């Protein structure tokens, strides 16, 4: 199974890559929901958070540390930002390759729509 994110990581699909190391790659979302919207993904294809294994502990932590670094680089760390991971259908996951959304650059409002 090869996702669009795996193809971006492999260089098969162009993307605005803002960070890359041996564990993760980060790139700007093509349909941004905030002025800053960066996706941070493991280079290893892991379908959902439910599929993370003990051996993925380092990459899971790296996602957060890279988000912190990019928030500072983007100038949104001081005002604040949101980190979001969707898991499966009810969680709103569209691409089945774990990814962390870094969103910021404006007030983001409540976490969920109120009913």
Short mmCIF file of N, CA and C in Angstrom, two decimals:
data_model
loop_
_atom_site.label_atom_id
_atom_site.label_comp_id
_atom_site.label_asym_id
_atom_site.label_seq_id
_atom_site.Cartn_x
_atom_site.Cartn_y
_atom_site.Cartn_z
N UNK A 1 0.85 -1.19 0.00
CA UNK A 1 0.00 0.00 0.00
C UNK A 1 0.89 1.24 0.00
N UNK A 2 0.73 2.07 -0.98
CA UNK A 2 1.51 3.29 -1.06
C UNK A 2 0.56 4.49 -1.07
N UNK A 3 0.69 5.33 -0.07
CA UNK A 3 -0.19 6.49 0.04
C UNK A 3 0.40 7.68 -0.70
N UNK A 4 -0.41 8.70 -0.85
CA UNK A 4 0.07 9.95 -1.45
C UNK A 4 1.23 10.52 -0.62
N UNK A 5 1.17 10.33 0.71
CA UNK A 5 2.26 10.84 1.55
C UNK A 5 3.55 10.06 1.30
N UNK A 6 3.45 8.75 1.11
CA UNK A 6 4.64 7.96 0.79
C UNK A 6 5.25 8.41 -0.53
N UNK A 7 4.40 8.76 -1.48
CA UNK A 7 4.89 9.24 -2.78
C UNK A 7 5.55 10.61 -2.65
N UNK A 8 5.03 11.47 -1.77
CA UNK A 8 5.68 12.76 -1.50
C UNK A 8 7.04 12.53 -0.87
N UNK A 9 7.09 11.66 0.15
CA UNK A 9 8.36 11.36 0.83
C UNK A 9 9.39 10.81 -0.16
N UNK A 10 8.94 9.97 -1.10
CA UNK A 10 9.84 9.38 -2.09
C UNK A 10 10.22 10.34 -3.21
N UNK A 11 9.58 11.53 -3.26
CA UNK A 11 9.87 12.49 -4.31
C UNK A 11 9.12 12.23 -5.60
N UNK A 12 8.14 11.34 -5.56
CA UNK A 12 7.36 11.02 -6.76
C UNK A 12 6.28 12.06 -7.04
N UNK A 13 5.87 12.77 -6.01
CA UNK A 13 4.86 13.84 -6.12
C UNK A 13 5.47 15.09 -5.52
N UNK A 14 5.41 16.22 -6.22
CA UNK A 14 6.00 17.44 -5.66
C UNK A 14 5.20 17.96 -4.46
N UNK A 15 5.92 18.57 -3.53
CA UNK A 15 5.31 19.17 -2.35
C UNK A 15 6.23 20.26 -1.84
N UNK A 16 5.67 21.18 -1.07
CA UNK A 16 6.45 22.24 -0.44
C UNK A 16 6.98 21.68 0.89
N UNK A 17 8.09 20.98 0.81
CA UNK A 17 8.68 20.33 1.99
C UNK A 17 9.41 21.36 2.82
N UNK A 18 9.07 21.42 4.11
CA UNK A 18 9.67 22.40 5.01
C UNK A 18 10.63 21.76 6.01
N UNK A 19 10.61 20.42 6.10
CA UNK A 19 11.50 19.72 7.03
C UNK A 19 11.59 18.26 6.60
N UNK A 20 12.80 17.71 6.77
CA UNK A 20 12.98 16.28 6.49
C UNK A 20 14.16 15.79 7.32
N UNK A 21 13.99 14.62 7.93
CA UNK A 21 15.11 13.94 8.57
C UNK A 21 14.93 12.44 8.33
N UNK A 22 15.66 11.62 9.06
CA UNK A 22 15.60 10.18 8.82
C UNK A 22 14.29 9.54 9.27
N UNK A 23 13.51 10.23 10.13
CA UNK A 23 12.28 9.65 10.66
C UNK A 23 11.00 10.29 10.12
N UNK A 24 11.03 11.60 9.86
CA UNK A 24 9.80 12.31 9.46
C UNK A 24 10.06 13.29 8.33
N UNK A 25 8.97 13.63 7.64
CA UNK A 25 8.98 14.66 6.60
C UNK A 25 7.79 15.58 6.87
N UNK A 26 7.98 16.87 6.68
CA UNK A 26 6.91 17.84 6.89
C UNK A 26 6.76 18.69 5.64
N UNK A 27 5.49 18.94 5.28
CA UNK A 27 5.22 19.73 4.08
C UNK A 27 3.91 20.49 4.26
N UNK A 28 3.77 21.56 3.49
CA UNK A 28 2.57 22.39 3.58
C UNK A 28 1.37 21.66 2.98
N UNK A 29 0.23 21.78 3.66
CA UNK A 29 -1.01 21.16 3.17
C UNK A 29 -1.45 21.88 1.90
N UNK A 30 -1.90 21.14 0.89
CA UNK A 30 -2.34 21.77 -0.36
C UNK A 30 -3.72 22.41 -0.23
N UNK A 31 -4.43 22.11 0.85
CA UNK A 31 -5.74 22.70 1.11
C UNK A 31 -5.73 23.24 2.55
N UNK A 32 -4.96 24.31 2.79
CA UNK A 32 -4.76 24.78 4.17
C UNK A 32 -6.05 25.27 4.83
N UNK A 33 -6.19 24.89 6.10
CA UNK A 33 -7.34 25.30 6.90
C UNK A 33 -7.00 26.46 7.83
N UNK A 34 -5.77 26.94 7.77
CA UNK A 34 -5.29 28.08 8.57
C UNK A 34 -4.10 28.66 7.81
N UNK A 35 -3.70 29.89 8.15
CA UNK A 35 -2.55 30.47 7.45
C UNK A 35 -1.30 29.58 7.49
N UNK A 36 -1.06 28.91 8.60
CA UNK A 36 -0.02 27.89 8.67
C UNK A 36 -0.72 26.55 8.81
N UNK A 37 -0.49 25.67 7.87
CA UNK A 37 -1.04 24.31 7.93
C UNK A 37 0.00 23.38 7.33
N UNK A 38 0.72 22.72 8.22
CA UNK A 38 1.81 21.83 7.82
C UNK A 38 1.46 20.42 8.28
N UNK A 39 1.72 19.45 7.41
CA UNK A 39 1.54 18.04 7.75
C UNK A 39 2.90 17.45 8.08
N UNK A 40 2.98 16.77 9.21
CA UNK A 40 4.22 16.12 9.64
C UNK A 40 3.94 14.63 9.65
N UNK A 41 4.69 13.88 8.84
CA UNK A 41 4.38 12.46 8.64
C UNK A 41 5.62 11.60 8.89
N UNK A 42 5.42 10.40 9.41
CA UNK A 42 6.55 9.48 9.52
C UNK A 42 6.99 9.03 8.13
N UNK A 43 8.27 8.87 7.94
CA UNK A 43 8.76 8.35 6.66
C UNK A 43 8.35 6.90 6.48
N UNK A 44 8.18 6.19 7.59
CA UNK A 44 7.67 4.82 7.57
C UNK A 44 6.15 4.88 7.42
N UNK A 45 5.61 4.10 6.53
CA UNK A 45 4.16 4.12 6.33
C UNK A 45 3.48 3.36 7.47
N UNK A 46 2.71 4.10 8.27
CA UNK A 46 1.91 3.56 9.37
C UNK A 46 0.50 4.06 9.12
N UNK A 47 -0.46 3.17 8.97
CA UNK A 47 -1.80 3.56 8.51
C UNK A 47 -2.53 4.48 9.50
N UNK A 48 -2.64 4.10 10.76
CA UNK A 48 -3.38 4.89 11.74
C UNK A 48 -2.64 4.89 13.07
N UNK A 49 -3.08 5.72 13.98
CA UNK A 49 -2.51 5.71 15.33
C UNK A 49 -2.68 4.33 15.95
N UNK A 50 -3.78 3.67 15.63
CA UNK A 50 -4.02 2.32 16.16
C UNK A 50 -2.96 1.32 15.70
N UNK A 51 -2.25 1.64 14.63
CA UNK A 51 -1.24 0.74 14.09
C UNK A 51 0.17 1.04 14.60
N UNK A 52 0.31 2.07 15.44
CA UNK A 52 1.62 2.35 16.02
C UNK A 52 2.04 1.18 16.91
N UNK A 53 3.32 0.82 16.83
CA UNK A 53 3.88 -0.25 17.64
C UNK A 53 4.92 0.33 18.59
N UNK A 54 5.31 -0.46 19.57
CA UNK A 54 6.34 -0.02 20.52
C UNK A 54 7.58 0.47 19.78
N UNK A 55 7.92 -0.17 18.68
CA UNK A 55 9.10 0.20 17.91
C UNK A 55 8.97 1.58 17.25
N UNK A 56 7.75 2.14 17.23
CA UNK A 56 7.49 3.44 16.63
C UNK A 56 7.54 4.59 17.64
N UNK A 57 7.92 4.28 18.86
CA UNK A 57 7.93 5.29 19.92
C UNK A 57 8.79 6.50 19.54
N UNK A 58 9.95 6.28 18.98
CA UNK A 58 10.83 7.39 18.62
C UNK A 58 10.21 8.27 17.54
N UNK A 59 9.62 7.67 16.52
CA UNK A 59 9.02 8.47 15.46
C UNK A 59 7.80 9.23 15.98
N UNK A 60 7.02 8.62 16.87
CA UNK A 60 5.85 9.31 17.43
C UNK A 60 6.29 10.55 18.21
N UNK A 61 7.35 10.43 18.98
CA UNK A 61 7.88 11.58 19.71
C UNK A 61 8.47 12.63 18.78
N UNK A 62 9.11 12.17 17.71
CA UNK A 62 9.71 13.10 16.75
C UNK A 62 8.65 13.98 16.10
N UNK A 63 7.45 13.42 15.85
CA UNK A 63 6.37 14.22 15.27
C UNK A 63 6.11 15.47 16.11
N UNK A 64 6.04 15.30 17.43
CA UNK A 64 5.77 16.43 18.32
C UNK A 64 6.94 17.41 18.38
N UNK A 65 8.15 16.90 18.45
CA UNK A 65 9.31 17.80 18.52
C UNK A 65 9.49 18.59 17.23
N UNK A 66 9.22 17.97 16.10
CA UNK A 66 9.30 18.70 14.83
C UNK A 66 8.19 19.75 14.76
N UNK A 67 7.00 19.42 15.26
CA UNK A 67 5.91 20.41 15.29
C UNK A 67 6.33 21.63 16.10
N UNK A 68 6.93 21.41 17.25
CA UNK A 68 7.40 22.52 18.10
C UNK A 68 8.42 23.37 17.34
N UNK A 69 9.36 22.73 16.69
CA UNK A 69 10.40 23.43 15.93
C UNK A 69 9.80 24.25 14.79
N UNK A 70 8.88 23.65 14.05
CA UNK A 70 8.27 24.34 12.92
C UNK A 70 7.37 25.49 13.38
N UNK A 71 6.68 25.32 14.50
CA UNK A 71 5.85 26.41 15.04
C UNK A 71 6.72 27.62 15.33
N UNK A 72 7.88 27.40 15.89
CA UNK A 72 8.80 28.51 16.16
C UNK A 72 9.28 29.13 14.85
N UNK A 73 9.66 28.30 13.89
CA UNK A 73 10.15 28.80 12.59
C UNK A 73 9.07 29.59 11.85
N UNK A 74 7.83 29.17 11.99
CA UNK A 74 6.71 29.82 11.31
C UNK A 74 6.23 31.08 12.05
N UNK A 75 6.75 31.31 13.24
CA UNK A 75 6.37 32.49 14.02
C UNK A 75 5.01 32.36 14.70
N UNK A 76 4.56 31.14 14.95
CA UNK A 76 3.24 30.96 15.58
C UNK A 76 3.34 30.39 16.99
N UNK A 77 4.55 30.09 17.45
CA UNK A 77 4.70 29.45 18.75
C UNK A 77 4.20 30.34 19.89
N UNK A 78 4.52 31.60 19.83
CA UNK A 78 4.16 32.51 20.94
C UNK A 78 2.65 32.71 21.05
N UNK A 79 1.97 32.95 19.94
CA UNK A 79 0.52 33.16 19.98
C UNK A 79 -0.24 31.86 20.19
N UNK A 80 0.33 30.76 19.74
CA UNK A 80 -0.30 29.46 19.92
C UNK A 80 -0.67 28.80 18.62
N UNK A 81 -0.86 27.50 18.70
CA UNK A 81 -1.15 26.69 17.53
C UNK A 81 -1.89 25.43 17.97
N UNK A 82 -2.38 24.70 17.02
CA UNK A 82 -3.09 23.45 17.30
C UNK A 82 -2.37 22.30 16.61
N UNK A 83 -2.28 21.19 17.33
CA UNK A 83 -1.76 19.94 16.77
C UNK A 83 -2.91 18.95 16.75
N UNK A 84 -3.09 18.29 15.62
CA UNK A 84 -4.23 17.40 15.46
C UNK A 84 -3.81 16.13 14.72
N UNK A 85 -4.25 14.98 15.25
CA UNK A 85 -4.09 13.71 14.55
C UNK A 85 -5.47 13.08 14.46
N UNK A 86 -5.89 12.77 13.26
CA UNK A 86 -7.18 12.10 13.05
C UNK A 86 -6.93 10.59 12.94
N UNK A 87 -7.87 9.81 13.45
CA UNK A 87 -7.73 8.36 13.39
C UNK A 87 -9.04 7.72 12.94
N UNK A 88 -8.97 7.07 11.79
CA UNK A 88 -10.09 6.33 11.21
C UNK A 88 -11.27 7.23 10.83
N UNK A 89 -12.33 6.61 10.39
CA UNK A 89 -13.46 7.32 9.78
C UNK A 89 -14.10 8.35 10.71
N UNK A 90 -14.46 7.97 11.90
CA UNK A 90 -15.13 8.92 12.80
C UNK A 90 -14.19 10.03 13.26
N UNK A 91 -12.91 9.78 13.21
CA UNK A 91 -11.93 10.80 13.56
C UNK A 91 -11.61 11.74 12.41
N UNK A 92 -12.13 11.45 11.23
CA UNK A 92 -11.93 12.32 10.07
C UNK A 92 -10.68 12.03 9.28
N UNK A 93 -10.06 10.87 9.46
CA UNK A 93 -8.85 10.55 8.72
C UNK A 93 -9.18 10.30 7.25
N UNK A 94 -8.47 10.99 6.37
CA UNK A 94 -8.69 10.85 4.93
C UNK A 94 -7.56 10.10 4.24
N UNK A 95 -6.34 10.32 4.70
CA UNK A 95 -5.18 9.60 4.14
C UNK A 95 -4.70 8.63 5.22
N UNK A 96 -4.65 7.36 4.87
CA UNK A 96 -4.30 6.35 5.87
C UNK A 96 -2.80 6.14 5.93
N UNK A 97 -2.16 7.19 6.41
CA UNK A 97 -0.73 7.27 6.72
C UNK A 97 -0.69 8.28 7.86
N UNK A 98 -0.34 7.84 9.06
CA UNK A 98 -0.36 8.72 10.23
C UNK A 98 0.23 10.07 9.86
N UNK A 99 -0.44 11.14 10.29
CA UNK A 99 0.09 12.48 10.06
C UNK A 99 -0.42 13.43 11.13
N UNK A 100 0.44 14.35 11.50
CA UNK A 100 0.15 15.37 12.49
C UNK A 100 -0.07 16.69 11.76
N UNK A 101 -1.22 17.32 12.01
CA UNK A 101 -1.49 18.64 11.45
C UNK A 101 -0.97 19.69 12.41
N UNK A 102 -0.18 20.63 11.92
CA UNK A 102 0.24 21.82 12.65
C UNK A 102 -0.52 22.98 12.04
N UNK A 103 -1.41 23.58 12.85
CA UNK A 103 -2.27 24.67 12.37
C UNK A 103 -2.07 25.91 13.24
N UNK A 104 -2.02 27.07 12.62
CA UNK A 104 -1.88 28.30 13.39
C UNK A 104 -1.88 29.51 12.48
N UNK A 105 -1.59 30.65 13.09
CA UNK A 105 -1.54 31.89 12.33
C UNK A 105 -2.77 32.75 12.47
N UNK A 106 -3.77 32.26 13.20
CA UNK A 106 -4.99 33.00 13.50
C UNK A 106 -5.69 32.28 14.64
N UNK A 107 -6.64 32.95 15.34
CA UNK A 107 -7.41 32.23 16.35
C UNK A 107 -8.17 31.09 15.68
N UNK A 108 -8.11 29.90 16.28
CA UNK A 108 -8.68 28.72 15.65
C UNK A 108 -10.05 28.33 16.18
N UNK A 109 -10.52 28.97 17.22
CA UNK A 109 -11.86 28.67 17.71
C UNK A 109 -11.91 27.38 18.49
N UNK A 110 -13.12 26.89 18.75
CA UNK A 110 -13.27 25.67 19.56
C UNK A 110 -12.73 24.44 18.82
N UNK A 111 -12.40 23.42 19.60
CA UNK A 111 -11.87 22.18 19.04
C UNK A 111 -12.85 21.49 18.10
N UNK A 112 -14.10 21.44 18.50
CA UNK A 112 -15.12 20.77 17.70
C UNK A 112 -16.29 21.71 17.48
N UNK A 113 -17.02 21.48 16.41
CA UNK A 113 -18.23 22.27 16.18
C UNK A 113 -19.23 21.94 17.28
N UNK A 114 -19.83 22.96 17.81
CA UNK A 114 -20.85 22.73 18.85
C UNK A 114 -22.16 22.39 18.19
N UNK A 115 -22.91 21.49 18.80
CA UNK A 115 -24.22 21.09 18.26
C UNK A 115 -25.31 21.63 19.12
#
